[in-house]
mmCIF file of C-alpha atoms and ligand atoms in Angstrom:
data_model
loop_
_atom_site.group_PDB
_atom_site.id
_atom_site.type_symbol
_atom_site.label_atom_id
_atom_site.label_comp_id
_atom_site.label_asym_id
_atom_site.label_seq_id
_atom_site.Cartn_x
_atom_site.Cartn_y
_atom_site.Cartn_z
ATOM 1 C CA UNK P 1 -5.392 19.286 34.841
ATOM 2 C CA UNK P 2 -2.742 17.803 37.234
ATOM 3 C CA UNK P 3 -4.566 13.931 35.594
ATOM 4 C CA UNK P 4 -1.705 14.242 32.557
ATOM 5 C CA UNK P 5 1.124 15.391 35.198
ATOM 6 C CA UNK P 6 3.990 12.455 34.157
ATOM 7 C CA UNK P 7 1.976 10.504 31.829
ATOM 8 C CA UNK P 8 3.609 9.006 29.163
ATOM 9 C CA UNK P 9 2.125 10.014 25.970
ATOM 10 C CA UNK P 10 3.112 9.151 22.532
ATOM 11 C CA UNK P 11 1.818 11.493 20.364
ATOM 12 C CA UNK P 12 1.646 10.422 16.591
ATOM 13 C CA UNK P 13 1.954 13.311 13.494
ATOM 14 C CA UNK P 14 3.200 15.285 16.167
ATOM 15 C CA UNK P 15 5.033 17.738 13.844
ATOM 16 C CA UNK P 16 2.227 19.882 13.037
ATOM 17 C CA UNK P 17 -1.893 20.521 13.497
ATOM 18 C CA UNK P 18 -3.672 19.022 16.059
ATOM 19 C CA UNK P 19 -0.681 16.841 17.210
ATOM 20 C CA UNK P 20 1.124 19.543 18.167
ATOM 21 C CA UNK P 21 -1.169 20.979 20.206
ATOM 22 C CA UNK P 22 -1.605 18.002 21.681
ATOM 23 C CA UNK P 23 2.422 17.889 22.444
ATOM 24 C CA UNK P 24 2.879 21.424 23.223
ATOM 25 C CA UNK P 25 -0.533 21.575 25.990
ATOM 26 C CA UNK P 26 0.325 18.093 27.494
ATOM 27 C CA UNK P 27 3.911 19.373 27.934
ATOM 28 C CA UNK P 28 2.343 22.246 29.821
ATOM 29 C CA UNK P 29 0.625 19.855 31.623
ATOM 30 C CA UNK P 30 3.597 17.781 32.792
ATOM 31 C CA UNK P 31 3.289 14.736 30.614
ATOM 32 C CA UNK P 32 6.201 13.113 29.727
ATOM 33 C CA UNK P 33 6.305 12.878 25.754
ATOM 34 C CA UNK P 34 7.497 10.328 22.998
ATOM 35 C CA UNK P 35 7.135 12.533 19.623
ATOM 36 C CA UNK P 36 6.917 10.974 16.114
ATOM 37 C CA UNK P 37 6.177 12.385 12.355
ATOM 38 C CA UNK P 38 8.572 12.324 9.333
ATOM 39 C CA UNK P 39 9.735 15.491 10.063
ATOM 40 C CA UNK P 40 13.055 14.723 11.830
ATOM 41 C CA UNK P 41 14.405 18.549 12.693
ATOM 42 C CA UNK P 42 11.099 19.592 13.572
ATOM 43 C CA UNK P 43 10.426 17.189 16.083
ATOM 44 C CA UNK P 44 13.700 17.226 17.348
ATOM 45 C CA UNK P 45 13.494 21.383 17.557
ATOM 46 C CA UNK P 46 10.332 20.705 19.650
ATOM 47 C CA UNK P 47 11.168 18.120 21.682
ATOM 48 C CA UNK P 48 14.276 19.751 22.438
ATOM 49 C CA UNK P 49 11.831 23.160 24.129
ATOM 50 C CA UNK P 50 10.213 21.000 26.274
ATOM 51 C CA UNK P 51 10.450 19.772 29.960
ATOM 52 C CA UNK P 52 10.449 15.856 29.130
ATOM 53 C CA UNK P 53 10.184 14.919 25.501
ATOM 54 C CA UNK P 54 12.125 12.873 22.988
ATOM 55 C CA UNK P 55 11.239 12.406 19.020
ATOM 56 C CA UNK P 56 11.435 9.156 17.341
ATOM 57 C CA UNK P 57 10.591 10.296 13.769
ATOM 58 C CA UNK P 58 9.656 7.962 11.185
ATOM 59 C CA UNK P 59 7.109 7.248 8.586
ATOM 60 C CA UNK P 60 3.812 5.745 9.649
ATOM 61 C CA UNK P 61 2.876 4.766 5.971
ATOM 62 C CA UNK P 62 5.307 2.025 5.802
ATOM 63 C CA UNK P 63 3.866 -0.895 7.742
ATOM 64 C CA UNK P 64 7.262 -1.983 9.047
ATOM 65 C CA UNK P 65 7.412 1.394 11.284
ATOM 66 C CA UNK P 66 4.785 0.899 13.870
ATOM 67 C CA UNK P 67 6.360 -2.650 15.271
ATOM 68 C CA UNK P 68 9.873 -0.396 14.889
ATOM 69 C CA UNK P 69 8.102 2.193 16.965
ATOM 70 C CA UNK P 70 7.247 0.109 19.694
ATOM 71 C CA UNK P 71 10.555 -2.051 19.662
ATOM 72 C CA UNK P 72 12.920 1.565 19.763
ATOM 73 C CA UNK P 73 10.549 2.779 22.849
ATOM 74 C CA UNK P 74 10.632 -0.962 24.635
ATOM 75 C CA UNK P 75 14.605 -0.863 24.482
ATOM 76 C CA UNK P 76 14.723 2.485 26.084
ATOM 77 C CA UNK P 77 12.474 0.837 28.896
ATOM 78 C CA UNK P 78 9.560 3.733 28.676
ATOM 79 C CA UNK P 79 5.585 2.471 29.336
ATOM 80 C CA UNK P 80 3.420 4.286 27.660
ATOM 81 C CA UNK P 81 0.494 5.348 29.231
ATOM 82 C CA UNK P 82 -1.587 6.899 26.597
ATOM 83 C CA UNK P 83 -1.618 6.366 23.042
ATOM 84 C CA UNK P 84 -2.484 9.141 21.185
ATOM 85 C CA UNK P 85 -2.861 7.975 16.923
ATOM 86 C CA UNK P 86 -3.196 11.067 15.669
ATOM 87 C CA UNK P 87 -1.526 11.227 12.257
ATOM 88 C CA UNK P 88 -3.665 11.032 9.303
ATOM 89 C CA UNK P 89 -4.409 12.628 5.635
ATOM 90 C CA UNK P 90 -6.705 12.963 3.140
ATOM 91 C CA UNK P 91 -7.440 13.926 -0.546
ATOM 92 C CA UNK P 92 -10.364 15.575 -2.390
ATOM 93 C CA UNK P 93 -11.445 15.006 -5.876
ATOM 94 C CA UNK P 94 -13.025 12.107 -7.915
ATOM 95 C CA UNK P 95 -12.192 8.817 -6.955
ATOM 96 C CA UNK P 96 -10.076 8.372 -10.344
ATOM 97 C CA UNK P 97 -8.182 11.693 -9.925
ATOM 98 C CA UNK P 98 -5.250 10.126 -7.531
ATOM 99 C CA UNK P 99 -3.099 7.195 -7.634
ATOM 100 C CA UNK P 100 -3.280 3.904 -5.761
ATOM 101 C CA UNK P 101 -0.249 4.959 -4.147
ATOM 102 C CA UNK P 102 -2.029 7.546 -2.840
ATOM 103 C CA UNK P 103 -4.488 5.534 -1.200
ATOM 104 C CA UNK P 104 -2.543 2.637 -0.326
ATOM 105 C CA UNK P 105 -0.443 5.423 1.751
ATOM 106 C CA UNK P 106 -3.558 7.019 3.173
ATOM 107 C CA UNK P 107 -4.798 3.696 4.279
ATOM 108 C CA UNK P 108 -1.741 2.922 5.905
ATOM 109 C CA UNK P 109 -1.277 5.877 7.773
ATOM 110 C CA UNK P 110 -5.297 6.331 8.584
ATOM 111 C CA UNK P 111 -5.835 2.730 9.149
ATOM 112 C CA UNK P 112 -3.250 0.076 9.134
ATOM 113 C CA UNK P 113 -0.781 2.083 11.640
ATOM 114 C CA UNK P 114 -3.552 2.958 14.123
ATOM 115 C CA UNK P 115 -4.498 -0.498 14.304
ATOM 116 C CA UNK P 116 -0.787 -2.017 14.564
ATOM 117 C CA UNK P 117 0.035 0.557 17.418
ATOM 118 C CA UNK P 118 -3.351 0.072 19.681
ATOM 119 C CA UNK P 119 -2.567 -3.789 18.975
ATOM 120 C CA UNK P 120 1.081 -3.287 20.330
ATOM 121 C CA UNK P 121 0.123 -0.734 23.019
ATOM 122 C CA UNK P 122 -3.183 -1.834 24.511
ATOM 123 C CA UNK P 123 -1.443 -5.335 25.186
ATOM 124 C CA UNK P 124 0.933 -3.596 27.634
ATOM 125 C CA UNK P 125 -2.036 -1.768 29.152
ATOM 126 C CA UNK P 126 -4.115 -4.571 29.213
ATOM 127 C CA UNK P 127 -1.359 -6.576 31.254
ATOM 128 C CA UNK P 128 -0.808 -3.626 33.878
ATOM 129 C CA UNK P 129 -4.839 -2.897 34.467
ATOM 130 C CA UNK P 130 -4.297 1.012 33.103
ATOM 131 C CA UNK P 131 -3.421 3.314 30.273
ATOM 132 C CA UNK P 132 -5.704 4.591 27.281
ATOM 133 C CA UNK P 133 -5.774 5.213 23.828
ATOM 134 C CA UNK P 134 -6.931 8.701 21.758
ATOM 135 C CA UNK P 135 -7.520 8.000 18.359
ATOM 136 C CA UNK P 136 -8.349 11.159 16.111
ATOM 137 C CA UNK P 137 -11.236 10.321 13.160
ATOM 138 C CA UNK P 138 -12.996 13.258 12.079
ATOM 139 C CA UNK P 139 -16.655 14.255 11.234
ATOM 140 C CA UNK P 140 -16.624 12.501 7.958
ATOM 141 C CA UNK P 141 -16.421 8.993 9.351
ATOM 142 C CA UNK P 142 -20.794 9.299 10.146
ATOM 143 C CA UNK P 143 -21.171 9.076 6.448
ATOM 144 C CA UNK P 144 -19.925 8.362 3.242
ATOM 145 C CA UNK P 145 -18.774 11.361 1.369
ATOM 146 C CA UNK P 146 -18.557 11.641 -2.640
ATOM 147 C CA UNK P 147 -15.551 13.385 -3.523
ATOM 148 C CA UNK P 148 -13.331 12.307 -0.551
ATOM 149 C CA UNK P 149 -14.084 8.815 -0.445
ATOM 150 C CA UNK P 150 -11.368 7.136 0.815
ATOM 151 C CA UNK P 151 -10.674 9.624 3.619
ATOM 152 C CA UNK P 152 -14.247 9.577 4.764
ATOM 153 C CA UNK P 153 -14.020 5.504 4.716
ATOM 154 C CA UNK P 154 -10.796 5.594 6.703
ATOM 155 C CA UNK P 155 -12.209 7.199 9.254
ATOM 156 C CA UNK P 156 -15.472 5.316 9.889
ATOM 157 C CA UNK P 157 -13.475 2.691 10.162
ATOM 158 C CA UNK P 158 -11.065 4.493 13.247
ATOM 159 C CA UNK P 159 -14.574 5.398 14.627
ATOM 160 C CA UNK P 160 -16.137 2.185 14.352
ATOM 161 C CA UNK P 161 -13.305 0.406 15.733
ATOM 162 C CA UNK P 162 -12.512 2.813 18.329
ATOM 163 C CA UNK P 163 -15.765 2.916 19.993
ATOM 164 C CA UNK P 164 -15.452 -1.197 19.831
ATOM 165 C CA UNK P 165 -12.314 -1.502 21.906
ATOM 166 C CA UNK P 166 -13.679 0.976 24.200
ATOM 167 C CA UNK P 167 -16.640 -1.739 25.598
ATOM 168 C CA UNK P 168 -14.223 -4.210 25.111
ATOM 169 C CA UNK P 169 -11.884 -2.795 27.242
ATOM 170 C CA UNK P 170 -13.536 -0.478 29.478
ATOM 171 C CA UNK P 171 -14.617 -3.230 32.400
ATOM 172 C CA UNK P 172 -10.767 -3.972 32.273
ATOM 173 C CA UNK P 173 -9.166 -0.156 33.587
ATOM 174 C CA UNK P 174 -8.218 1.247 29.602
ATOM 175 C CA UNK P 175 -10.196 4.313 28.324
ATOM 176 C CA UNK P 176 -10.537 4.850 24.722
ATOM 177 C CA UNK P 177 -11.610 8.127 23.207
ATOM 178 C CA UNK P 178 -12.438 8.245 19.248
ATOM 179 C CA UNK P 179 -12.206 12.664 18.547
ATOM 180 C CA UNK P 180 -14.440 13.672 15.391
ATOM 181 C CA UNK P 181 -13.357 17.024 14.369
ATOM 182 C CA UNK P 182 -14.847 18.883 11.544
ATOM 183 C CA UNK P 183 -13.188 21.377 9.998
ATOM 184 C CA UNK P 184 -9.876 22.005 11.905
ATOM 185 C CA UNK P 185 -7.434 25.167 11.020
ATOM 186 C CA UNK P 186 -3.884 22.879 10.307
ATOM 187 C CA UNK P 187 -1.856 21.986 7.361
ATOM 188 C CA UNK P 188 -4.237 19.045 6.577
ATOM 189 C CA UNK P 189 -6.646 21.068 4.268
ATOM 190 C CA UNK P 190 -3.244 21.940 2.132
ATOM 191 C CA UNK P 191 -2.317 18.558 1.367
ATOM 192 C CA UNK P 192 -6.131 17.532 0.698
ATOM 193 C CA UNK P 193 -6.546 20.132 -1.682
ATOM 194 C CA UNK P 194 -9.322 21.491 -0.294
ATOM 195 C CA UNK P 195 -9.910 24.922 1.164
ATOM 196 C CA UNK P 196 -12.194 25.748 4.482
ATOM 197 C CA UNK P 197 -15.746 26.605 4.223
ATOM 198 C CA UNK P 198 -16.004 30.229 5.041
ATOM 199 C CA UNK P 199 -18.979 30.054 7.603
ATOM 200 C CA UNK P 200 -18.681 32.149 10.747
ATOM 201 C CA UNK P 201 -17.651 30.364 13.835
ATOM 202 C CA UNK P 202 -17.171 26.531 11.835
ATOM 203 C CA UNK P 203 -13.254 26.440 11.466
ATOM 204 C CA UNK P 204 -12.088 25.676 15.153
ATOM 205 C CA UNK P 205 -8.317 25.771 16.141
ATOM 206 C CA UNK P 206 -6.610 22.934 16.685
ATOM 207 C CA UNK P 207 -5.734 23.942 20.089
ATOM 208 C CA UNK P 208 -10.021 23.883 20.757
ATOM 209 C CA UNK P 209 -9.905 20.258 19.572
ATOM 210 C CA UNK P 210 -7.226 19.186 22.213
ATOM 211 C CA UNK P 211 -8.354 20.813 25.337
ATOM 212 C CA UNK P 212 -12.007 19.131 24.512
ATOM 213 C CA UNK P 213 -9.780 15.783 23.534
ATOM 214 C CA UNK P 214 -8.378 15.834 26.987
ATOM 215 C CA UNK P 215 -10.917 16.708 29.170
ATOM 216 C CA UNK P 216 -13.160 14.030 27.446
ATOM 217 C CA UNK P 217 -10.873 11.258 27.721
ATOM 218 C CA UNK P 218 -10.144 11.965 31.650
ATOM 219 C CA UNK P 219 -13.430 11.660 32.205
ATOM 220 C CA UNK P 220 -14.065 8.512 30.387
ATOM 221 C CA UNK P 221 -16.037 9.325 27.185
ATOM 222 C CA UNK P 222 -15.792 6.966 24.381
ATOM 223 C CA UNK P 223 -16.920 10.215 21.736
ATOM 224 C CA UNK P 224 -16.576 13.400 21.088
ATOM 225 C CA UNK P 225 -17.934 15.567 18.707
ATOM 226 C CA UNK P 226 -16.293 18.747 18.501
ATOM 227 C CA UNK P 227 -18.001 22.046 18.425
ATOM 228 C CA UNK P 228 -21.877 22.414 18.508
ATOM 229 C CA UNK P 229 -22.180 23.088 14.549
ATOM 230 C CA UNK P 230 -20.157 20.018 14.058
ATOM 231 C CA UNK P 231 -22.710 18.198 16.610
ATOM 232 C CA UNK P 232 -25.499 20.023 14.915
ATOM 233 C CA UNK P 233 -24.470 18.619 11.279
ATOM 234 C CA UNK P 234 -23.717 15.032 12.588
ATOM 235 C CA UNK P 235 -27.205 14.764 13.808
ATOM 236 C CA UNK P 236 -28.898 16.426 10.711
ATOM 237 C CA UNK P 237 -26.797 13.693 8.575
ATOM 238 C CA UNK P 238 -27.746 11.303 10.812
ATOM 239 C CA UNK P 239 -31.218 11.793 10.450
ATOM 240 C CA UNK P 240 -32.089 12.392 7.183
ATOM 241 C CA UNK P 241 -32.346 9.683 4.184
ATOM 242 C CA UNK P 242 -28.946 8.511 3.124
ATOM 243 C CA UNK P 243 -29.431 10.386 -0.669
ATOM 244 C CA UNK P 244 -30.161 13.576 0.845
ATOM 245 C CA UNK P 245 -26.652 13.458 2.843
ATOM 246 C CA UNK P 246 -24.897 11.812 0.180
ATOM 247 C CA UNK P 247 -26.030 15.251 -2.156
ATOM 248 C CA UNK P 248 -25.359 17.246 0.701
ATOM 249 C CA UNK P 249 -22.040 16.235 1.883
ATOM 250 C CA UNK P 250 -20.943 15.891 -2.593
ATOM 251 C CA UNK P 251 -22.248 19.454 -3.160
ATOM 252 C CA UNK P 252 -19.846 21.013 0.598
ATOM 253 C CA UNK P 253 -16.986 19.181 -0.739
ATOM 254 C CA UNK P 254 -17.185 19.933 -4.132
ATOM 255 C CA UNK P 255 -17.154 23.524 -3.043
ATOM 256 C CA UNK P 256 -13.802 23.290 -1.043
ATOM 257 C CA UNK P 257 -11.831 21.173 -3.407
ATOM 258 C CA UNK P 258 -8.851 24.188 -4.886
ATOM 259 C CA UNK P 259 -8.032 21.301 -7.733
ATOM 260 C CA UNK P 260 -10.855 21.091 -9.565
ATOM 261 C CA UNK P 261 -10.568 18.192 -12.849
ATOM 262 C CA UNK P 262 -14.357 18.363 -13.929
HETATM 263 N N1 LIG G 1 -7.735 19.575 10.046
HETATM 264 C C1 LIG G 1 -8.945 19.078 9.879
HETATM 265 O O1 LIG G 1 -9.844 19.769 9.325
HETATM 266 C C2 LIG G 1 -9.275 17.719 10.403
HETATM 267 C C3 LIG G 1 -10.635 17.375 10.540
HETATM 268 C C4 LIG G 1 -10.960 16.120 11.014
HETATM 269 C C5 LIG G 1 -9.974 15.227 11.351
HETATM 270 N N2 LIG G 1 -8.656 15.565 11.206
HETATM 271 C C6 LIG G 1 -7.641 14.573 11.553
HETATM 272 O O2 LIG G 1 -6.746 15.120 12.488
HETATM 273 C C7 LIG G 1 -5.502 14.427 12.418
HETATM 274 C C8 LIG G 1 -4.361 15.421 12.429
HETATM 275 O O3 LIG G 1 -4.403 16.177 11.243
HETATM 276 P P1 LIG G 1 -4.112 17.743 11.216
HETATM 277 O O4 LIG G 1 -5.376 18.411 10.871
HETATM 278 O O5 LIG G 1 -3.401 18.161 12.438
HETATM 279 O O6 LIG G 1 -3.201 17.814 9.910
HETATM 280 P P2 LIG G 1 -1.676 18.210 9.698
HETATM 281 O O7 LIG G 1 -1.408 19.561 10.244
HETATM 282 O O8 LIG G 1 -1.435 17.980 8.243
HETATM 283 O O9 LIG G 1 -0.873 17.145 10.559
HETATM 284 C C9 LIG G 1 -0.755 15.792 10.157
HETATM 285 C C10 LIG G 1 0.347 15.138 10.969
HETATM 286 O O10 LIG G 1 0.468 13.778 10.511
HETATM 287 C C11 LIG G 1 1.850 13.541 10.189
HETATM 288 N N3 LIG G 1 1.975 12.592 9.096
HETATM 289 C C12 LIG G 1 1.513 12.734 7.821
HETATM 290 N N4 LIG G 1 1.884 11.679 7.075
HETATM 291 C C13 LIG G 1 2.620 10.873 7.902
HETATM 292 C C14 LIG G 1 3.288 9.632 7.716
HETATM 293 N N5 LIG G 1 3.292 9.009 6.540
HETATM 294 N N6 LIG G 1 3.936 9.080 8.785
HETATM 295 C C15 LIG G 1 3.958 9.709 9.981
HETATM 296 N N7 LIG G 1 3.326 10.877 10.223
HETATM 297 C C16 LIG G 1 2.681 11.449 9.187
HETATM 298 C C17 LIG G 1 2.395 14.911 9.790
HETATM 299 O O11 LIG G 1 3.789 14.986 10.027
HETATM 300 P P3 LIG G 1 4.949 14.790 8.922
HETATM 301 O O12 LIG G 1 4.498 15.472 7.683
HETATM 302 O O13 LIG G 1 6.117 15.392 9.599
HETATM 303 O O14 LIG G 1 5.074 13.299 8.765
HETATM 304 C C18 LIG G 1 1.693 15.815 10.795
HETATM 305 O O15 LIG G 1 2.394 15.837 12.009
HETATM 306 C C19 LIG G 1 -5.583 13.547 11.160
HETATM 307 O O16 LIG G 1 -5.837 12.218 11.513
HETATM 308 C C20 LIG G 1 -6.762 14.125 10.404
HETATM 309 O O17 LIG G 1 -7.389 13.176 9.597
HETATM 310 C C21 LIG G 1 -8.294 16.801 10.741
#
């Protein structure tokens, strides 16, 4: 895939998962990389491996950072030409069984900073005719799900939004990709408190996820599903009545959730 060969990609939650696949393939591929997480020593240990890479590491949660972000990689006089918002997390349980501060960081992180970077970003692009944005939602964002509520809401609104700015922008040179994994082997499920369903042939690597991420956005989707059970389920859900997939979705999470309060 010679397409990525020095692109600028900034890769957010680049410290682990899906991110840093995404880092350590489009490296491979040439890309020239701007890495950020919290995890300072980690990104700096990665960056530090690779052909063309530097980390800015900070926290997405606070709403200061993304306008930070952008300022830190304007002064060193880098244009980005992809956007990849990528870091996100969830939580599993009843509604009532986590803090506001919780969600108020969740909704940050999954919301607020994905908006404030494509806002900053897709300006510049906009201006030069070219560039793109990846933004990772998941499988939940097709409908709500009972016992990881806010998660599931964040992300239909990174989906909804996503596949907006993509006919906005299309007609004007930008491509935006929204990427709805499912069930994705990372450090996500540890800090949701959930653990994977043990079906055959559902829990995909995160490395799967990016080479389908990247081949879909060079050639112009605005979608992806990934992996043909994930497809399979999305349709089912989309199909049948919306208290039939509300009991369905409650009764799969339910059975994941390791902290059970009930
Ligand atoms: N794994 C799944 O099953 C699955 C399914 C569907 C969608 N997704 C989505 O995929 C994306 C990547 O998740 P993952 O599965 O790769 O999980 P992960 O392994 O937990 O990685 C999450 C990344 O986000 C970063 N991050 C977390 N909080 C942050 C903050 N406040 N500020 C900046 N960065 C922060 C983490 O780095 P630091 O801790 O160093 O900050 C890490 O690099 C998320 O948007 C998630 O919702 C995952």
């Amino acid at each position: 895939m010679d397409y990525y060969k020095n692109k600028t990609v900034l890769i957010t939650g680049a410290s682990s998962g899906i991110g840093e696949s995404f880092a350590i393939t489009l490296d491979k591929l040439g890309a020239k990389l701007i890495l950020t997480a919290r995890s300072k020593d980690k990104l700096e240990k990665m960056a530090s491996k690779m052909n063309n890479a530097i980390s800015i590491p900070g926290d997405l949660s606070d709403k200061k950072f993304p306008q930070q972000l952008y300022d830190s990689i304007k002064e060193k006089n880098i244009d980005v030409d992809i956007l990849i918002n990528n870091a996100g997390f969830g939580f599993s349980g009843l509604f009532l069984d986590s803090s506001m501060k919780n969600y108020n960081e969740m909704m940050n992180l999954n919301v607020f900073s994905l908006v404030a970077l494509t806002h900053l970003f897709l300006n510049d692009m906009v201006t030069k005719k070219n560039g793109g944005i990846i933004n990772i939602s998941s499988l939940a964002s097709f409908q709500p799900m009972p016992f990881f509520s806010i998660y599931a809401a964040s992300k239909a609104f990174v989906t909804s939004f996503t596949a907006s700015i993509y006919e906005e922008y299309r007609k004007l040179g930008i491509k935006v990709l929204g990427v709805c994994p499912g069930y994705t082997k990372t450090n996500f499920n540890k800090r949701a408190q959930m653990d994977s369903i043990p079906v055959a042939g559902y829990l995909m690597s995160s490395q799967e996820v990016v080479d389908q991420s990247l081949k879909a956005y060079q050639s112009g989707k605005f979608l992806i599903v990934n992996g043909k059970i994930n497809k399979f389920l999305r349709f089912i859900t989309s199909v049948i009545p919306t208290k039939l997939s509300l009991a369905f979705s409650s009764s799969v999470i339910k059975r994941g959730i390791t902290n059970k309060q009930w």
